[in-house]
Tab-separated table of C-alpha atoms in Angstrom:
chain	number	residue	atom	x	y	z
U	270	UNK	CA	126.675	75.347	136.691
U	271	UNK	CA	126.417	72.574	138.931
U	272	UNK	CA	123.194	71.352	138.033
U	273	UNK	CA	123.552	71.474	133.887
U	274	UNK	CA	125.369	68.245	134.243
U	275	UNK	CA	122.567	66.654	135.833
U	276	UNK	CA	120.047	68.168	134.062
U	277	UNK	CA	121.233	67.562	130.553
U	278	UNK	CA	121.273	63.272	131.959
U	279	UNK	CA	117.828	63.543	132.943
U	280	UNK	CA	116.931	64.804	129.821
U	281	UNK	CA	117.934	61.267	127.711
U	282	UNK	CA	114.392	60.383	129.005
U	283	UNK	CA	112.563	62.874	127.784
U	284	UNK	CA	113.950	63.254	124.223
U	285	UNK	CA	113.098	61.664	121.638
U	286	UNK	CA	116.254	62.991	119.782
U	287	UNK	CA	119.132	61.992	122.086
U	288	UNK	CA	117.156	58.221	122.014
U	289	UNK	CA	118.441	55.270	119.727
U	290	UNK	CA	116.100	53.480	117.626
U	291	UNK	CA	115.907	50.851	119.706
U	292	UNK	CA	114.997	53.645	123.040
U	293	UNK	CA	118.223	52.517	124.566
U	294	UNK	CA	120.081	55.907	126.627
U	295	UNK	CA	123.064	56.437	124.120
U	296	UNK	CA	125.119	57.178	127.677
U	297	UNK	CA	128.238	59.653	125.789
U	298	UNK	CA	126.056	62.697	125.200
U	299	UNK	CA	127.386	64.923	126.588
U	300	UNK	CA	126.894	69.347	126.632
U	301	UNK	CA	127.378	69.582	122.855
U	302	UNK	CA	125.856	66.795	120.932
U	303	UNK	CA	123.152	68.055	123.177
U	304	UNK	CA	123.506	72.098	121.768
U	305	UNK	CA	124.287	70.555	118.022
U	306	UNK	CA	121.372	68.137	118.444
U	307	UNK	CA	118.086	68.746	116.350
U	308	UNK	CA	115.530	71.186	118.366
U	309	UNK	CA	117.437	71.124	121.521
U	310	UNK	CA	115.197	74.189	122.649
U	311	UNK	CA	112.026	72.330	122.112
U	312	UNK	CA	113.715	69.062	124.554
U	313	UNK	CA	115.113	71.807	127.174
U	314	UNK	CA	111.736	73.151	127.266
U	315	UNK	CA	110.215	70.111	128.328
U	316	UNK	CA	112.756	69.297	130.839
U	317	UNK	CA	112.384	72.197	132.498
U	318	UNK	CA	108.614	71.893	132.334
U	319	UNK	CA	109.083	68.189	133.953
U	320	UNK	CA	111.539	69.579	136.442
U	321	UNK	CA	108.693	72.801	137.378
U	322	UNK	CA	106.192	69.679	137.688
U	323	UNK	CA	108.060	67.511	139.934
U	324	UNK	CA	109.082	70.804	141.917
U	325	UNK	CA	106.039	72.062	142.460
U	326	UNK	CA	105.235	68.596	143.631
U	327	UNK	CA	107.308	68.639	146.409
U	328	UNK	CA	106.431	72.416	147.475
U	329	UNK	CA	102.282	70.846	147.776
U	330	UNK	CA	103.621	68.138	149.920
U	331	UNK	CA	105.385	69.602	152.532
U	332	UNK	CA	104.506	72.859	152.547
U	333	UNK	CA	100.787	71.107	153.155
U	334	UNK	CA	102.329	69.036	156.394
U	335	UNK	CA	103.591	72.852	157.582
U	336	UNK	CA	100.712	74.163	157.154
U	337	UNK	CA	97.346	73.250	159.459
U	338	UNK	CA	95.765	71.624	156.572
U	339	UNK	CA	97.544	68.443	156.817
U	340	UNK	CA	98.828	66.071	159.582
U	341	UNK	CA	100.816	63.563	158.437
U	342	UNK	CA	99.057	60.251	159.389
U	343	UNK	CA	101.909	57.937	158.081
U	344	UNK	CA	105.354	57.000	158.780
U	345	UNK	CA	106.521	58.359	154.705
U	346	UNK	CA	107.296	62.237	154.508
U	347	UNK	CA	108.449	64.506	157.261
U	348	UNK	CA	108.087	63.977	160.768
U	349	UNK	CA	108.845	66.928	161.630
U	350	UNK	CA	107.751	69.468	159.493
U	351	UNK	CA	103.683	68.543	161.910
U	352	UNK	CA	105.938	70.241	164.647
U	353	UNK	CA	107.064	72.779	163.571
U	354	UNK	CA	111.140	71.456	162.879
U	355	UNK	CA	112.512	73.124	160.257
U	356	UNK	CA	116.401	72.492	160.938
U	357	UNK	CA	118.911	73.797	158.601
U	358	UNK	CA	119.880	70.866	158.072
U	359	UNK	CA	117.063	68.776	156.834
U	360	UNK	CA	117.478	66.838	153.993
U	361	UNK	CA	113.623	68.258	152.891
U	362	UNK	CA	115.174	71.942	154.426
U	363	UNK	CA	117.977	71.448	151.707
U	364	UNK	CA	115.505	69.602	148.759
U	365	UNK	CA	112.609	72.261	148.359
U	366	UNK	CA	116.158	74.467	148.315
U	367	UNK	CA	117.417	72.807	145.342
U	368	UNK	CA	114.070	72.812	143.947
U	369	UNK	CA	114.505	76.617	143.430
U	370	UNK	CA	118.110	76.728	142.447
U	371	UNK	CA	117.510	73.921	139.895
U	372	UNK	CA	114.212	76.389	138.101
U	373	UNK	CA	116.574	78.857	138.071
U	374	UNK	CA	119.440	77.576	136.822
U	375	UNK	CA	117.704	75.513	134.252
U	376	UNK	CA	115.815	79.299	132.498
U	377	UNK	CA	119.054	80.705	132.353
U	378	UNK	CA	120.712	77.577	131.174
U	379	UNK	CA	117.820	77.684	127.901
U	380	UNK	CA	117.328	81.595	128.173
U	381	UNK	CA	121.464	82.096	127.376
U	382	UNK	CA	122.910	78.837	126.107
U	383	UNK	CA	120.651	76.710	123.916
U	384	UNK	CA	118.064	79.819	122.689
U	385	UNK	CA	121.289	81.427	120.974
U	386	UNK	CA	122.809	78.151	119.272
U	387	UNK	CA	119.114	76.618	118.133
U	388	UNK	CA	117.623	79.109	115.315
U	389	UNK	CA	114.535	77.653	115.854
U	390	UNK	CA	113.434	78.999	119.372
U	391	UNK	CA	110.424	81.205	119.320
U	392	UNK	CA	108.509	83.217	121.826
U	393	UNK	CA	106.719	80.613	122.938
U	394	UNK	CA	110.247	79.077	124.347
U	395	UNK	CA	111.419	81.924	126.078
U	396	UNK	CA	108.391	82.677	127.784
U	397	UNK	CA	107.667	79.288	128.754
U	398	UNK	CA	111.451	79.383	130.740
U	399	UNK	CA	110.897	83.340	132.290
U	400	UNK	CA	107.449	82.597	134.114
U	401	UNK	CA	109.286	79.571	135.039
U	402	UNK	CA	112.618	81.406	136.617
U	403	UNK	CA	110.295	84.319	137.553
U	404	UNK	CA	108.002	80.812	139.798
U	405	UNK	CA	111.907	80.046	140.773
U	406	UNK	CA	112.365	83.407	143.014
U	407	UNK	CA	108.075	83.883	143.688
U	408	UNK	CA	108.942	80.334	146.129
U	409	UNK	CA	112.198	81.527	146.988
U	410	UNK	CA	110.044	84.901	148.346
U	411	UNK	CA	107.523	83.345	149.676
U	412	UNK	CA	108.806	80.299	151.620
U	413	UNK	CA	112.505	81.332	152.862
U	414	UNK	CA	114.216	84.067	154.432
U	415	UNK	CA	117.082	84.264	151.622
U	416	UNK	CA	118.655	81.846	148.988
U	417	UNK	CA	121.018	82.331	145.893
U	418	UNK	CA	120.221	84.162	143.509
U	419	UNK	CA	122.602	82.870	141.152
U	420	UNK	CA	124.765	79.475	141.602
U	421	UNK	CA	127.759	80.251	143.743
U	422	UNK	CA	126.271	84.004	144.790
U	423	UNK	CA	125.950	85.746	147.735
U	424	UNK	CA	122.234	85.443	149.713
U	425	UNK	CA	119.687	87.662	149.242
U	426	UNK	CA	116.756	88.310	150.870
U	427	UNK	CA	113.133	87.253	150.115
U	428	UNK	CA	112.406	90.811	149.761
U	429	UNK	CA	114.441	91.354	146.684
U	430	UNK	CA	113.993	88.071	145.597
U	431	UNK	CA	109.786	88.758	144.937
U	432	UNK	CA	111.378	92.433	143.044
U	433	UNK	CA	113.427	89.923	140.817
U	434	UNK	CA	110.543	87.846	139.884
U	435	UNK	CA	108.179	90.977	139.121
U	436	UNK	CA	111.685	92.386	137.037
U	437	UNK	CA	111.977	88.652	134.740
U	438	UNK	CA	107.849	88.710	134.842
U	439	UNK	CA	108.137	92.375	133.216
U	440	UNK	CA	110.541	90.647	130.542
U	441	UNK	CA	108.009	87.621	130.745
U	442	UNK	CA	104.817	89.520	129.446
U	443	UNK	CA	107.178	90.402	126.278
U	444	UNK	CA	106.164	87.296	124.547
U	445	UNK	CA	103.270	86.553	125.488
U	446	UNK	CA	101.492	84.786	123.150
U	447	UNK	CA	97.229	84.757	124.433
U	448	UNK	CA	95.573	86.804	126.971
U	449	UNK	CA	95.907	83.981	129.188
U	450	UNK	CA	99.547	84.218	128.797
U	451	UNK	CA	99.475	87.671	130.000
U	452	UNK	CA	96.460	87.298	133.104
U	453	UNK	CA	99.065	84.301	134.442
U	454	UNK	CA	101.739	87.023	134.803
U	455	UNK	CA	100.339	89.989	135.758
U	456	UNK	CA	98.749	86.941	138.365
U	457	UNK	CA	102.219	86.180	139.688
U	458	UNK	CA	102.827	89.671	139.916
U	459	UNK	CA	100.168	90.815	141.888
U	460	UNK	CA	100.942	87.416	143.646
U	461	UNK	CA	104.776	89.301	144.168
U	462	UNK	CA	103.716	92.566	145.176
U	463	UNK	CA	100.523	91.322	147.736
U	464	UNK	CA	103.522	89.627	149.917
U	465	UNK	CA	105.968	92.386	149.819
U	466	UNK	CA	103.172	94.225	150.874
U	467	UNK	CA	102.994	97.072	147.765
U	468	UNK	CA	99.088	97.463	147.731
U	469	UNK	CA	98.477	99.704	145.119
U	470	UNK	CA	101.240	98.006	143.072
U	471	UNK	CA	99.784	93.994	143.531
U	472	UNK	CA	95.815	95.894	142.666
U	473	UNK	CA	96.912	96.728	139.388
U	474	UNK	CA	98.049	93.677	138.560
U	475	UNK	CA	95.020	91.924	139.513
U	476	UNK	CA	92.502	93.338	138.419
U	477	UNK	CA	94.606	93.426	134.749
U	478	UNK	CA	94.483	90.189	135.178
U	479	UNK	CA	91.151	89.718	136.027
U	480	UNK	CA	90.492	92.373	132.968
U	481	UNK	CA	92.650	90.095	130.602
U	482	UNK	CA	90.962	86.269	132.474
U	483	UNK	CA	88.269	86.411	134.343
U	484	UNK	CA	88.456	82.994	135.002
U	485	UNK	CA	91.829	81.485	135.108
U	486	UNK	CA	93.346	78.742	135.799
U	487	UNK	CA	96.853	77.729	135.634
U	488	UNK	CA	98.065	74.455	135.886
U	489	UNK	CA	101.468	71.618	135.342
U	490	UNK	CA	100.521	68.845	134.676
U	491	UNK	CA	101.992	64.664	134.944
U	492	UNK	CA	102.313	62.389	133.386
U	493	UNK	CA	102.826	58.659	135.252
U	494	UNK	CA	103.740	56.895	131.761
U	495	UNK	CA	106.841	59.121	131.658
U	496	UNK	CA	108.088	58.714	135.470
U	497	UNK	CA	106.597	61.720	136.100
U	498	UNK	CA	104.768	61.929	139.374
U	499	UNK	CA	102.685	63.900	141.647
U	500	UNK	CA	104.036	62.635	144.649
U	501	UNK	CA	100.919	65.157	146.924
U	502	UNK	CA	98.902	62.974	145.329
U	503	UNK	CA	100.263	60.208	146.186
U	504	UNK	CA	100.263	61.267	149.578
U	505	UNK	CA	96.843	63.514	150.202
U	506	UNK	CA	95.386	60.391	147.395
U	507	UNK	CA	97.125	57.262	149.197
U	508	UNK	CA	96.558	58.476	152.983
U	509	UNK	CA	99.029	60.135	154.826
U	510	UNK	CA	97.835	62.987	155.268
U	511	UNK	CA	95.110	63.638	157.512
U	512	UNK	CA	92.539	67.288	156.961
U	513	UNK	CA	92.031	69.639	159.328
U	514	UNK	CA	88.489	68.465	159.958
U	515	UNK	CA	87.428	71.428	159.384
U	516	UNK	CA	88.757	70.488	155.941
U	517	UNK	CA	87.431	67.803	155.856
U	518	UNK	CA	85.468	68.208	152.382
U	519	UNK	CA	88.620	69.727	150.690
U	520	UNK	CA	90.004	66.466	150.543
U	521	UNK	CA	91.532	64.529	148.648
U	522	UNK	CA	91.878	67.257	145.693
U	523	UNK	CA	94.252	64.758	144.051
U	524	UNK	CA	92.343	61.528	143.064
U	525	UNK	CA	92.330	58.880	140.934
U	526	UNK	CA	89.563	57.607	138.879
U	527	UNK	CA	92.152	54.700	136.675
U	528	UNK	CA	95.719	53.106	138.326
U	529	UNK	CA	97.655	55.653	136.156
U	530	UNK	CA	95.514	59.125	136.777
U	531	UNK	CA	97.729	62.249	137.249
U	532	UNK	CA	96.230	65.473	138.521
U	533	UNK	CA	97.222	68.667	137.917
U	534	UNK	CA	98.788	70.998	140.120
U	535	UNK	CA	97.137	75.350	140.186
U	536	UNK	CA	100.048	77.937	140.434
U	537	UNK	CA	97.858	80.148	139.813
U	538	UNK	CA	93.793	81.229	139.314
U	539	UNK	CA	91.747	84.444	139.159
U	540	UNK	CA	90.504	83.845	142.690
U	541	UNK	CA	93.987	85.109	143.804
U	542	UNK	CA	93.305	88.565	142.221
U	543	UNK	CA	89.587	88.723	143.751
U	544	UNK	CA	91.032	88.047	147.445
U	545	UNK	CA	94.217	90.556	146.726
U	546	UNK	CA	90.711	93.120	146.020
U	547	UNK	CA	89.318	92.632	149.194
U	548	UNK	CA	91.766	92.690	151.421
U	549	UNK	CA	93.375	95.851	149.704
U	550	UNK	CA	89.624	97.279	150.069
U	551	UNK	CA	89.576	96.340	153.877
U	552	UNK	CA	93.377	98.148	154.368
U	553	UNK	CA	91.437	101.077	152.398
U	554	UNK	CA	88.823	101.313	155.018
U	555	UNK	CA	86.033	100.474	151.917
U	556	UNK	CA	84.739	97.449	154.152
U	557	UNK	CA	81.601	97.249	151.526
U	558	UNK	CA	83.581	97.050	148.089
U	559	UNK	CA	85.390	94.098	149.996
U	560	UNK	CA	82.110	91.993	150.510
U	561	UNK	CA	81.607	93.170	146.735
U	562	UNK	CA	84.976	91.264	145.598
U	563	UNK	CA	84.214	88.509	147.991
U	564	UNK	CA	81.021	87.926	146.122
U	565	UNK	CA	82.577	88.103	142.637
U	566	UNK	CA	85.022	85.430	143.651
U	567	UNK	CA	82.570	82.908	145.803
U	568	UNK	CA	81.006	83.102	142.128
U	569	UNK	CA	84.114	81.895	140.665
U	570	UNK	CA	84.333	79.639	143.265
U	571	UNK	CA	80.640	78.240	142.429
U	572	UNK	CA	81.725	77.938	138.421
U	573	UNK	CA	84.139	75.885	138.939
U	574	UNK	CA	84.395	72.661	137.752
U	575	UNK	CA	83.785	69.510	139.697
U	576	UNK	CA	84.768	65.951	139.771
U	577	UNK	CA	82.081	63.727	141.133
U	578	UNK	CA	81.394	60.108	141.790
U	579	UNK	CA	85.063	60.303	142.968
U	580	UNK	CA	85.575	56.157	145.556
U	581	UNK	CA	87.532	57.482	148.528
U	582	UNK	CA	86.053	54.572	150.326
U	583	UNK	CA	89.358	53.263	151.813
U	584	UNK	CA	90.291	56.726	153.407
U	585	UNK	CA	89.039	55.429	156.877
U	586	UNK	CA	90.482	58.569	158.727
U	587	UNK	CA	92.630	56.159	160.577
U	588	UNK	CA	95.561	55.502	158.731
U	589	UNK	CA	98.684	55.248	159.408
U	590	UNK	CA	97.394	54.689	162.839
U	591	UNK	CA	98.932	58.518	164.788
U	592	UNK	CA	95.581	59.408	165.608
U	593	UNK	CA	91.960	58.872	164.915
U	594	UNK	CA	90.210	61.136	162.582
U	595	UNK	CA	86.505	61.844	162.538
U	596	UNK	CA	84.663	60.424	159.408
U	597	UNK	CA	81.109	60.645	159.638
U	598	UNK	CA	79.366	63.569	158.499
U	599	UNK	CA	76.580	64.465	161.261
U	600	UNK	CA	79.728	65.324	163.955
U	601	UNK	CA	79.688	68.977	163.517
U	602	UNK	CA	82.980	71.065	163.809
U	603	UNK	CA	83.658	74.746	165.155
U	604	UNK	CA	86.897	76.456	164.503
U	605	UNK	CA	87.967	76.769	167.886
U	606	UNK	CA	86.526	76.703	171.824
U	607	UNK	CA	85.338	80.274	170.908
U	608	UNK	CA	83.857	79.903	167.829
U	609	UNK	CA	79.903	78.270	166.627
U	610	UNK	CA	79.484	75.362	165.295
U	611	UNK	CA	79.122	74.148	161.507
U	612	UNK	CA	77.030	70.742	159.504
U	613	UNK	CA	78.893	70.064	156.498
U	614	UNK	CA	82.718	70.250	156.763
U	615	UNK	CA	82.954	66.313	157.045
U	616	UNK	CA	81.166	64.719	154.122
U	617	UNK	CA	80.528	60.496	153.912
U	618	UNK	CA	82.755	58.573	152.111
U	619	UNK	CA	81.929	55.675	153.391
U	620	UNK	CA	80.661	53.570	151.026
U	621	UNK	CA	78.741	53.061	149.529
U	622	UNK	CA	79.101	56.923	149.063
U	623	UNK	CA	80.612	58.742	146.221
U	624	UNK	CA	82.278	61.950	146.894
U	625	UNK	CA	82.636	65.306	144.496
U	626	UNK	CA	86.205	66.721	144.488
U	627	UNK	CA	86.612	70.305	144.197
U	628	UNK	CA	90.010	69.746	142.181
U	629	UNK	CA	90.691	73.346	141.271
U	630	UNK	CA	88.522	75.499	143.837
U	631	UNK	CA	86.294	75.103	146.757
U	632	UNK	CA	85.279	76.658	150.191
U	633	UNK	CA	82.709	76.245	153.609
U	634	UNK	CA	81.292	80.507	152.841
U	635	UNK	CA	78.042	81.655	151.091
U	636	UNK	CA	77.231	84.479	150.160
U	637	UNK	CA	74.757	84.912	153.672
U	638	UNK	CA	78.232	84.843	155.704
U	639	UNK	CA	79.687	87.549	153.673
U	640	UNK	CA	76.715	89.298	153.358
U	641	UNK	CA	76.632	89.488	157.814
U	642	UNK	CA	79.998	90.729	158.168
U	643	UNK	CA	80.112	94.194	159.811
U	644	UNK	CA	83.269	94.466	161.252
U	645	UNK	CA	87.530	95.149	159.396
U	646	UNK	CA	88.071	92.088	161.850
U	647	UNK	CA	85.241	90.134	160.674
U	648	UNK	CA	86.025	90.604	157.134
U	649	UNK	CA	90.160	90.458	156.802
U	650	UNK	CA	89.205	86.540	158.835
U	651	UNK	CA	86.681	85.565	156.205
U	652	UNK	CA	89.050	86.678	153.507
U	653	UNK	CA	92.267	84.687	155.733
U	654	UNK	CA	89.590	81.427	155.871
U	655	UNK	CA	88.575	81.853	152.356
U	656	UNK	CA	92.308	81.694	150.980
U	657	UNK	CA	92.797	78.720	153.471
U	658	UNK	CA	89.800	76.972	151.980
U	659	UNK	CA	90.712	78.574	148.052
U	660	UNK	CA	94.148	77.576	147.711
U	661	UNK	CA	94.073	74.379	150.098
U	662	UNK	CA	96.299	71.720	149.006
U	663	UNK	CA	98.098	73.826	146.750
U	664	UNK	CA	101.005	74.369	149.490
U	665	UNK	CA	100.171	78.545	149.818
U	666	UNK	CA	99.363	78.624	154.018
U	667	UNK	CA	102.425	78.769	155.195
U	668	UNK	CA	103.249	81.948	153.441
U	669	UNK	CA	100.319	83.810	155.358
U	670	UNK	CA	101.085	81.824	158.508
U	671	UNK	CA	104.293	84.257	158.338
U	672	UNK	CA	106.938	80.714	158.089
U	673	UNK	CA	109.808	81.288	157.133
U	674	UNK	CA	112.079	78.063	155.683
U	675	UNK	CA	115.851	78.901	156.578
U	676	UNK	CA	119.263	78.140	153.878
U	677	UNK	CA	119.837	74.813	153.756
U	678	UNK	CA	123.615	73.436	155.423
U	679	UNK	CA	125.598	73.351	152.659
U	680	UNK	CA	124.774	76.833	151.213
U	681	UNK	CA	124.949	78.078	154.837
U	682	UNK	CA	128.927	76.410	154.630
U	683	UNK	CA	129.821	77.828	151.845
U	684	UNK	CA	128.518	81.262	152.011
U	685	UNK	CA	129.745	83.760	154.131
U	686	UNK	CA	127.079	85.861	156.471
U	687	UNK	CA	124.392	82.971	155.770
U	688	UNK	CA	124.361	82.035	159.792
U	689	UNK	CA	122.305	85.679	159.496
U	690	UNK	CA	119.835	82.837	158.024
U	691	UNK	CA	119.858	79.489	159.333
U	692	UNK	CA	117.241	79.460	162.107
U	693	UNK	CA	113.772	79.116	160.162
U	694	UNK	CA	111.260	81.936	160.867
U	695	UNK	CA	107.688	80.485	162.819
U	696	UNK	CA	106.824	83.803	164.616
U	697	UNK	CA	105.955	83.731	167.662
U	698	UNK	CA	102.247	83.315	167.342
U	699	UNK	CA	102.339	80.018	166.000
U	700	UNK	CA	101.403	77.551	168.342
U	701	UNK	CA	103.967	74.073	168.990
U	702	UNK	CA	103.969	70.365	168.882
U	703	UNK	CA	101.741	70.287	166.538
U	704	UNK	CA	99.156	72.390	167.829
U	705	UNK	CA	98.485	73.706	164.370
U	706	UNK	CA	96.562	70.336	164.061
U	707	UNK	CA	94.767	69.817	167.178
U	708	UNK	CA	91.439	69.104	167.909
U	709	UNK	CA	89.909	67.585	170.481
U	710	UNK	CA	86.780	64.907	169.399
U	711	UNK	CA	83.457	64.234	171.858
U	712	UNK	CA	81.986	61.670	170.461
U	713	UNK	CA	79.015	61.567	172.026
U	714	UNK	CA	77.660	64.987	171.239
U	715	UNK	CA	79.259	64.493	167.717
U	716	UNK	CA	81.341	67.589	168.493
U	717	UNK	CA	85.592	68.408	166.742
U	718	UNK	CA	86.705	71.680	168.339
U	719	UNK	CA	90.302	73.084	166.945
U	720	UNK	CA	92.201	74.080	169.037
U	721	UNK	CA	93.254	77.136	166.968
U	722	UNK	CA	91.532	78.959	164.808
U	723	UNK	CA	95.300	80.335	163.080
U	724	UNK	CA	92.506	82.502	160.484
U	725	UNK	CA	91.315	84.192	163.769
U	726	UNK	CA	95.343	84.222	164.622
U	727	UNK	CA	95.830	85.781	161.430
U	728	UNK	CA	94.066	88.659	162.582
U	729	UNK	CA	94.858	88.955	166.166
U	730	UNK	CA	98.538	89.106	164.456
U	731	UNK	CA	98.259	91.461	161.961
U	732	UNK	CA	99.995	94.195	162.955
U	733	UNK	CA	103.509	92.021	162.609
U	734	UNK	CA	105.731	91.813	160.188
U	735	UNK	CA	105.084	88.643	159.345
U	736	UNK	CA	101.462	88.231	158.272
U	737	UNK	CA	98.478	90.875	156.411
U	738	UNK	CA	101.460	92.089	154.274
U	739	UNK	CA	98.721	95.135	153.397
U	740	UNK	CA	97.928	96.256	157.208
């Protein structure tokens, strides 16, 4: 396996068993020494979870600027994903693909090699490795055209990646220890089935997840002491990225109360189950049921904890100098020139004001808005607005926009038939030339007009193959 020797070196940094008493890492530890050390599975699971966290940080950082959620107003991170320009030669495309492969191979090595030699391997260990393996296939299925499913293997298209994720999740379910674990598995299963358009299967697993844990929130955590850093937090809290003005009230999802704080990233939560059930009800023509599910979702979002009294006063919305973003709460915002102006979307973070952060879920949608929906199109548009707001800063939006990454250059050169997957999928309805992030400001009227209401664009193109899976 191409990653294993590299990963063994990485694991030296997280394993007390492989460190000398003076805390100096032993450079001579090889695979055999590792497998014959004390508790190698415990070390391997910890290392795999670390790589999972780092992988999610990379995906969130890059997928957020690929979407209409954030614009990179700084010199760091990608300056082309915002266009969007997604070349198979791009180092960031390669990095994301390598993350997926790394998770898969680390999980397989733990399950097939470490478990065989470590008699102390537990069901909990196997569960952790299996859900991380399944998540690698979910990432491949959500964001890529095709990827290998084994080192050096042929490319497998995204639909099969998601079906493989389901197979692994079936296995993981047998090792789940708690109802929360089982709810997590069912939520991932529902997510995979949703993207495939398998409505009945998605509904079944979403409902099962909710029945087991109606407040599910699964996160990956970071550790500044040991160098496991959330780079998405650095970009968002550190003012590289600026949110689309109508999403200003949700920023920053990742924050610091002290200089060493590292905010976790959510990888699955109960909100997604309600959204899937609502969209399935729309597809069945049952708008009343859909609105009921959205009301249930709204109650969950309102019940989620928040962090109050966060000092975000250094966020001037002008950082980086590429363009100015409004920072006055008196501004009203419209999602497009055809939409009504709304208040409360831009919050006051200027001194002496402190802000409240919705670090799990937040939304601008109200029960009155839901009650007033009368058409299929309006309900569906609200669902996609909720998906955008609820999953904000979690790296999920490009999948809803139908954007898919190409296979990277290294893989393309090594795999027969890869040329069919070296051009990214950017649907024809996606505005180019940074149109996803475009808006105009009328300083005299204190209004902001977003160039494209992408949730309406999604609904208008619901019958395309790229978006709205249940249509």
